[in-house]
PDB file of C-alpha atoms in Angstrom:
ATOM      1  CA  UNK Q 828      23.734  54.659  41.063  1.00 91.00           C
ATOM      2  CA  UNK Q 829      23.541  58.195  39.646  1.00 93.00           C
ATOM      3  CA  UNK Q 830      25.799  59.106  36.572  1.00 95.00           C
ATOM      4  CA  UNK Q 831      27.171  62.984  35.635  1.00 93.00           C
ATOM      5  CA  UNK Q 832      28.760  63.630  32.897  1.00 93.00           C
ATOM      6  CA  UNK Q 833      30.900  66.243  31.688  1.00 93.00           C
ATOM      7  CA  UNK Q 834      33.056  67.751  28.895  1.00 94.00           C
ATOM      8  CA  UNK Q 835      31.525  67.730  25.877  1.00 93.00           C
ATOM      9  CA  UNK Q 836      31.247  70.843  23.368  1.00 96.00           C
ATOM     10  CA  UNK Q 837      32.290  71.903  20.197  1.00 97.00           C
ATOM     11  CA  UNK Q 838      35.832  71.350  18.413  1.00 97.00           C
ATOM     12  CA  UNK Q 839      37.168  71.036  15.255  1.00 97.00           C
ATOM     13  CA  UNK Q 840      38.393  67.652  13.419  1.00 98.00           C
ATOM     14  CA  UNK Q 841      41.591  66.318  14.410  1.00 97.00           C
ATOM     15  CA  UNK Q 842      40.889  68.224  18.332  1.00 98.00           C
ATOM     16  CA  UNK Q 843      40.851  66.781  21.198  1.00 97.00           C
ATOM     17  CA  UNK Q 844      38.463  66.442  24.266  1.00 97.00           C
ATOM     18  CA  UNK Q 845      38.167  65.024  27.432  1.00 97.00           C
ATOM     19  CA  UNK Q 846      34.544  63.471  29.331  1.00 97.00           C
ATOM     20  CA  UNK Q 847      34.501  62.595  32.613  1.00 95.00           C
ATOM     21  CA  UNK Q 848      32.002  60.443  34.459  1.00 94.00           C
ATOM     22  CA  UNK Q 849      31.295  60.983  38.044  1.00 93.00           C
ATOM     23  CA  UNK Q 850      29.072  57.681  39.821  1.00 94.00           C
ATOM     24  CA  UNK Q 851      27.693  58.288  43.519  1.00 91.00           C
ATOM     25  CA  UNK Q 852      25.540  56.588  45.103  1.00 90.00           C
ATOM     26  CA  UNK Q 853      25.814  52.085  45.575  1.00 89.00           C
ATOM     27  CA  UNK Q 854      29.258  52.269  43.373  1.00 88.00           C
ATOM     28  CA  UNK Q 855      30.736  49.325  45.277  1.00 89.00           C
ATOM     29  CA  UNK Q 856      28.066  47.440  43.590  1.00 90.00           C
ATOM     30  CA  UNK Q 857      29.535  49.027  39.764  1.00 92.00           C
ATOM     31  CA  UNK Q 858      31.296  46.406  38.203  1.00 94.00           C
ATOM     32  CA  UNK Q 859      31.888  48.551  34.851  1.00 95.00           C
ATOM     33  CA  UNK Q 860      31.873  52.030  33.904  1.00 95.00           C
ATOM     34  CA  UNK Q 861      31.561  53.236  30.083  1.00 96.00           C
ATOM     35  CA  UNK Q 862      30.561  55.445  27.225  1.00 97.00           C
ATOM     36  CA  UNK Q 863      27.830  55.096  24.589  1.00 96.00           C
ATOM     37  CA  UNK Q 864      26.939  57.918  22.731  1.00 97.00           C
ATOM     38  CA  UNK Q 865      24.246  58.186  20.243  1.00 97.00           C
ATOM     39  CA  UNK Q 866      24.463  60.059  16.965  1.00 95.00           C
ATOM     40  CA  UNK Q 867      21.376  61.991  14.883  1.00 90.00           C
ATOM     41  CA  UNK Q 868      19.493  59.222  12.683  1.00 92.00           C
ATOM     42  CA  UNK Q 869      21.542  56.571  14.451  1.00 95.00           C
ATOM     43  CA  UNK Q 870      21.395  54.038  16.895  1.00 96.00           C
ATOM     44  CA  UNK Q 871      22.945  54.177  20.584  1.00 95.00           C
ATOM     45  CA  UNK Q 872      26.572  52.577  20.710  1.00 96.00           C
ATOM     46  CA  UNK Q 873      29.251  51.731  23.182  1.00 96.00           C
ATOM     47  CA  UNK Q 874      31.998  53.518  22.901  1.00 98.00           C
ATOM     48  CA  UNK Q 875      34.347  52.407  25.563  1.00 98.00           C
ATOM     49  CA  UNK Q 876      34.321  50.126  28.653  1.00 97.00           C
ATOM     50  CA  UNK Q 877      36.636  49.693  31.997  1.00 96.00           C
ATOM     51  CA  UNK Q 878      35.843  47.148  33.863  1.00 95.00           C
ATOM     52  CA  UNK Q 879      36.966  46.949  37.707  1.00 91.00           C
ATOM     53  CA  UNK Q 880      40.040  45.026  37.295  1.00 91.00           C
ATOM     54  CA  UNK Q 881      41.083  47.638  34.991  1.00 92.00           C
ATOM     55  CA  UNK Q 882      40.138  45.969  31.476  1.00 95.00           C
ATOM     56  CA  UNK Q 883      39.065  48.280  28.586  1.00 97.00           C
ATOM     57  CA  UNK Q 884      36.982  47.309  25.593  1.00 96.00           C
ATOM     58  CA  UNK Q 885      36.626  50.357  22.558  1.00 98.00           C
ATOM     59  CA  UNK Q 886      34.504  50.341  19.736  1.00 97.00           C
ATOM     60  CA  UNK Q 887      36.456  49.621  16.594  1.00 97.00           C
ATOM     61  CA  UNK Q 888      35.774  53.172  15.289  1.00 97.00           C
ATOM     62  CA  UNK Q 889      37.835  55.151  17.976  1.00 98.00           C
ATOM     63  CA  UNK Q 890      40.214  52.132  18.793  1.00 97.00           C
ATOM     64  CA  UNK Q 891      43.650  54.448  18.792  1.00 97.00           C
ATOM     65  CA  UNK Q 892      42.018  57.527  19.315  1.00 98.00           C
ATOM     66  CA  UNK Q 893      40.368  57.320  22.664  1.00 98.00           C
ATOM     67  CA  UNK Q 894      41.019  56.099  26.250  1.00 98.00           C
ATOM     68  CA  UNK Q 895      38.998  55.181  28.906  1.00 97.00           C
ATOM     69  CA  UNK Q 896      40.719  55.593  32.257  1.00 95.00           C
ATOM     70  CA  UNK Q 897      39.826  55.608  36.052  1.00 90.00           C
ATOM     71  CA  UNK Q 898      40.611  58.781  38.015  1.00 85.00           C
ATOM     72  CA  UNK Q 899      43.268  58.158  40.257  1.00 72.00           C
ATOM     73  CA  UNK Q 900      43.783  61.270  42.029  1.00 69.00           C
ATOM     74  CA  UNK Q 901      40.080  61.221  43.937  1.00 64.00           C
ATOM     75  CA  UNK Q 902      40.223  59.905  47.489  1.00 66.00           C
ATOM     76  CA  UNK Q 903      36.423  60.055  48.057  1.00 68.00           C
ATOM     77  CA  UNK Q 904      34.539  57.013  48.833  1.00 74.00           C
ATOM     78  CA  UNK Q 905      31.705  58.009  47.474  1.00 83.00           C
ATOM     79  CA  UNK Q 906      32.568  58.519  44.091  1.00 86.00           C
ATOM     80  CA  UNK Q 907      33.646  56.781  41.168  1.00 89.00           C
ATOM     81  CA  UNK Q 908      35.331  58.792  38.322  1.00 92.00           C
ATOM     82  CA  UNK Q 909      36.542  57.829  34.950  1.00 94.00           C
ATOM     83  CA  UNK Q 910      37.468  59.840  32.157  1.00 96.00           C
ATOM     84  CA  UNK Q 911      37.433  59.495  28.299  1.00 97.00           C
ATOM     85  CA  UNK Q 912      40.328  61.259  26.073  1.00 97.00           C
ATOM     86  CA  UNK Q 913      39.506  61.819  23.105  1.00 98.00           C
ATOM     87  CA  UNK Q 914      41.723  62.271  20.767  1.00 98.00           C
ATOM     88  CA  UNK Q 915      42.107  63.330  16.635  1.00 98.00           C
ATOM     89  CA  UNK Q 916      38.155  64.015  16.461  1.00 98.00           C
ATOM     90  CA  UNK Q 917      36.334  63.292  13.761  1.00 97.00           C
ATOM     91  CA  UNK Q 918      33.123  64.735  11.916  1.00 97.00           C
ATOM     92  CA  UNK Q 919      31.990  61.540  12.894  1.00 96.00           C
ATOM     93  CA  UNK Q 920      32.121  61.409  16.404  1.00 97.00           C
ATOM     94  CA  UNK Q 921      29.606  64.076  16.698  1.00 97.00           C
ATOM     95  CA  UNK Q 922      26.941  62.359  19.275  1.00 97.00           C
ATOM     96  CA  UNK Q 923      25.852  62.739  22.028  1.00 97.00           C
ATOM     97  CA  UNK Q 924      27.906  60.824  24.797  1.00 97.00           C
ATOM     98  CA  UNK Q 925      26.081  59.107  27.973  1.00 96.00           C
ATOM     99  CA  UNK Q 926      27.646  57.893  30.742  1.00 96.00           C
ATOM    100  CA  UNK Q 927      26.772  54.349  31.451  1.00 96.00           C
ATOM    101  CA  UNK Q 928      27.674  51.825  34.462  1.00 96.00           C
ATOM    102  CA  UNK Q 929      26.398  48.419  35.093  1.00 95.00           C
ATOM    103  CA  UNK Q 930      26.527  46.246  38.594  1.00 94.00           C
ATOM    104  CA  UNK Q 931      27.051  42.948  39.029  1.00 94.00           C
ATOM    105  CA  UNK Q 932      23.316  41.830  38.370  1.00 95.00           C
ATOM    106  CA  UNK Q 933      24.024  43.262  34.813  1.00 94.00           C
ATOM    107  CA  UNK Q 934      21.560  45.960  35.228  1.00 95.00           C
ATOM    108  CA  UNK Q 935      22.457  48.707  33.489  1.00 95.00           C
ATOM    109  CA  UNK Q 936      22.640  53.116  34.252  1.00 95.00           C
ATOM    110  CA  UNK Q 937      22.869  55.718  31.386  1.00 94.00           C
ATOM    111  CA  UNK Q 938      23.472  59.137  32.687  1.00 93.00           C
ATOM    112  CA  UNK Q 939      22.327  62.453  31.026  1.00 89.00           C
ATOM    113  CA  UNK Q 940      23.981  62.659  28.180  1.00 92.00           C
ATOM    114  CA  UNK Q 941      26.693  65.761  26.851  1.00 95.00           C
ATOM    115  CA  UNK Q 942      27.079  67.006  23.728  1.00 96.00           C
ATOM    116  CA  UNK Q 943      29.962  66.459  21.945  1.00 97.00           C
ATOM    117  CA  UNK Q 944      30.019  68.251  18.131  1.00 97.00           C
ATOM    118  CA  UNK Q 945      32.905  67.920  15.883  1.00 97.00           C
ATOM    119  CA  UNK Q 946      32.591  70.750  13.063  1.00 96.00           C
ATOM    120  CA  UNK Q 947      35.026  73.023  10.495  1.00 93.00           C
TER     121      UNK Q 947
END
């Protein structure tokens, strides 16, 4: 499975942004597609989830303020898209956000990574 990300850059608090997260490659074997991102000094956490029956888990920290969501208006069968709003940004969500799927074995992907930066 190969991950690309997209979206991030530089906004100020209370913006908003959107990621997207394009899989190729086995993706029938994907069982869930998320976020982690990774802050300076900090240690690598999920951020949001969808699994393939269309459950979500967030981290508690952007519960409210962002969405996970599967693209919808892609007909390719060869892809795998999902997108994370993000909404009412915060200094705090500064990090740098990698896309991550896992299959059904549990083995886990993480993606290059794209910089998102929340500054006044």
């Amino acid at each position: 499975v190969q991950l690309q990300a997209s979206g991030g850059g530089l906004v100020q608090p209370g913006a908003s942004l959107r990621l997207s997260c394009a899989a190729s490659g086995l993706i029938y074997t994907i069982s869930t597609l998320g976020w982690y991102r990774q802050a300076p000094g900090k240690q690598r956490e999920l951020v949001a989830r969808i699994s393939n029956d269309g459950s979500t888990n967030y981290a508690d920290s952007v519960k409210g303020r962002f969405t996970i969501s599967r693209d919808r208006t892609s007909t390719s069968r060869t892809t795998r898209t999902v997108h994370l709003q993000m909404n009412k940004l915060k200094l705090d969500d500064t990090a740098v956000y990698s896309c991550n799927a896992r299959d059904f074995r549990g083995y886990e992907y993480l993606g290059q990574g794209t910089l998102v930066t929340v500054s006044s």
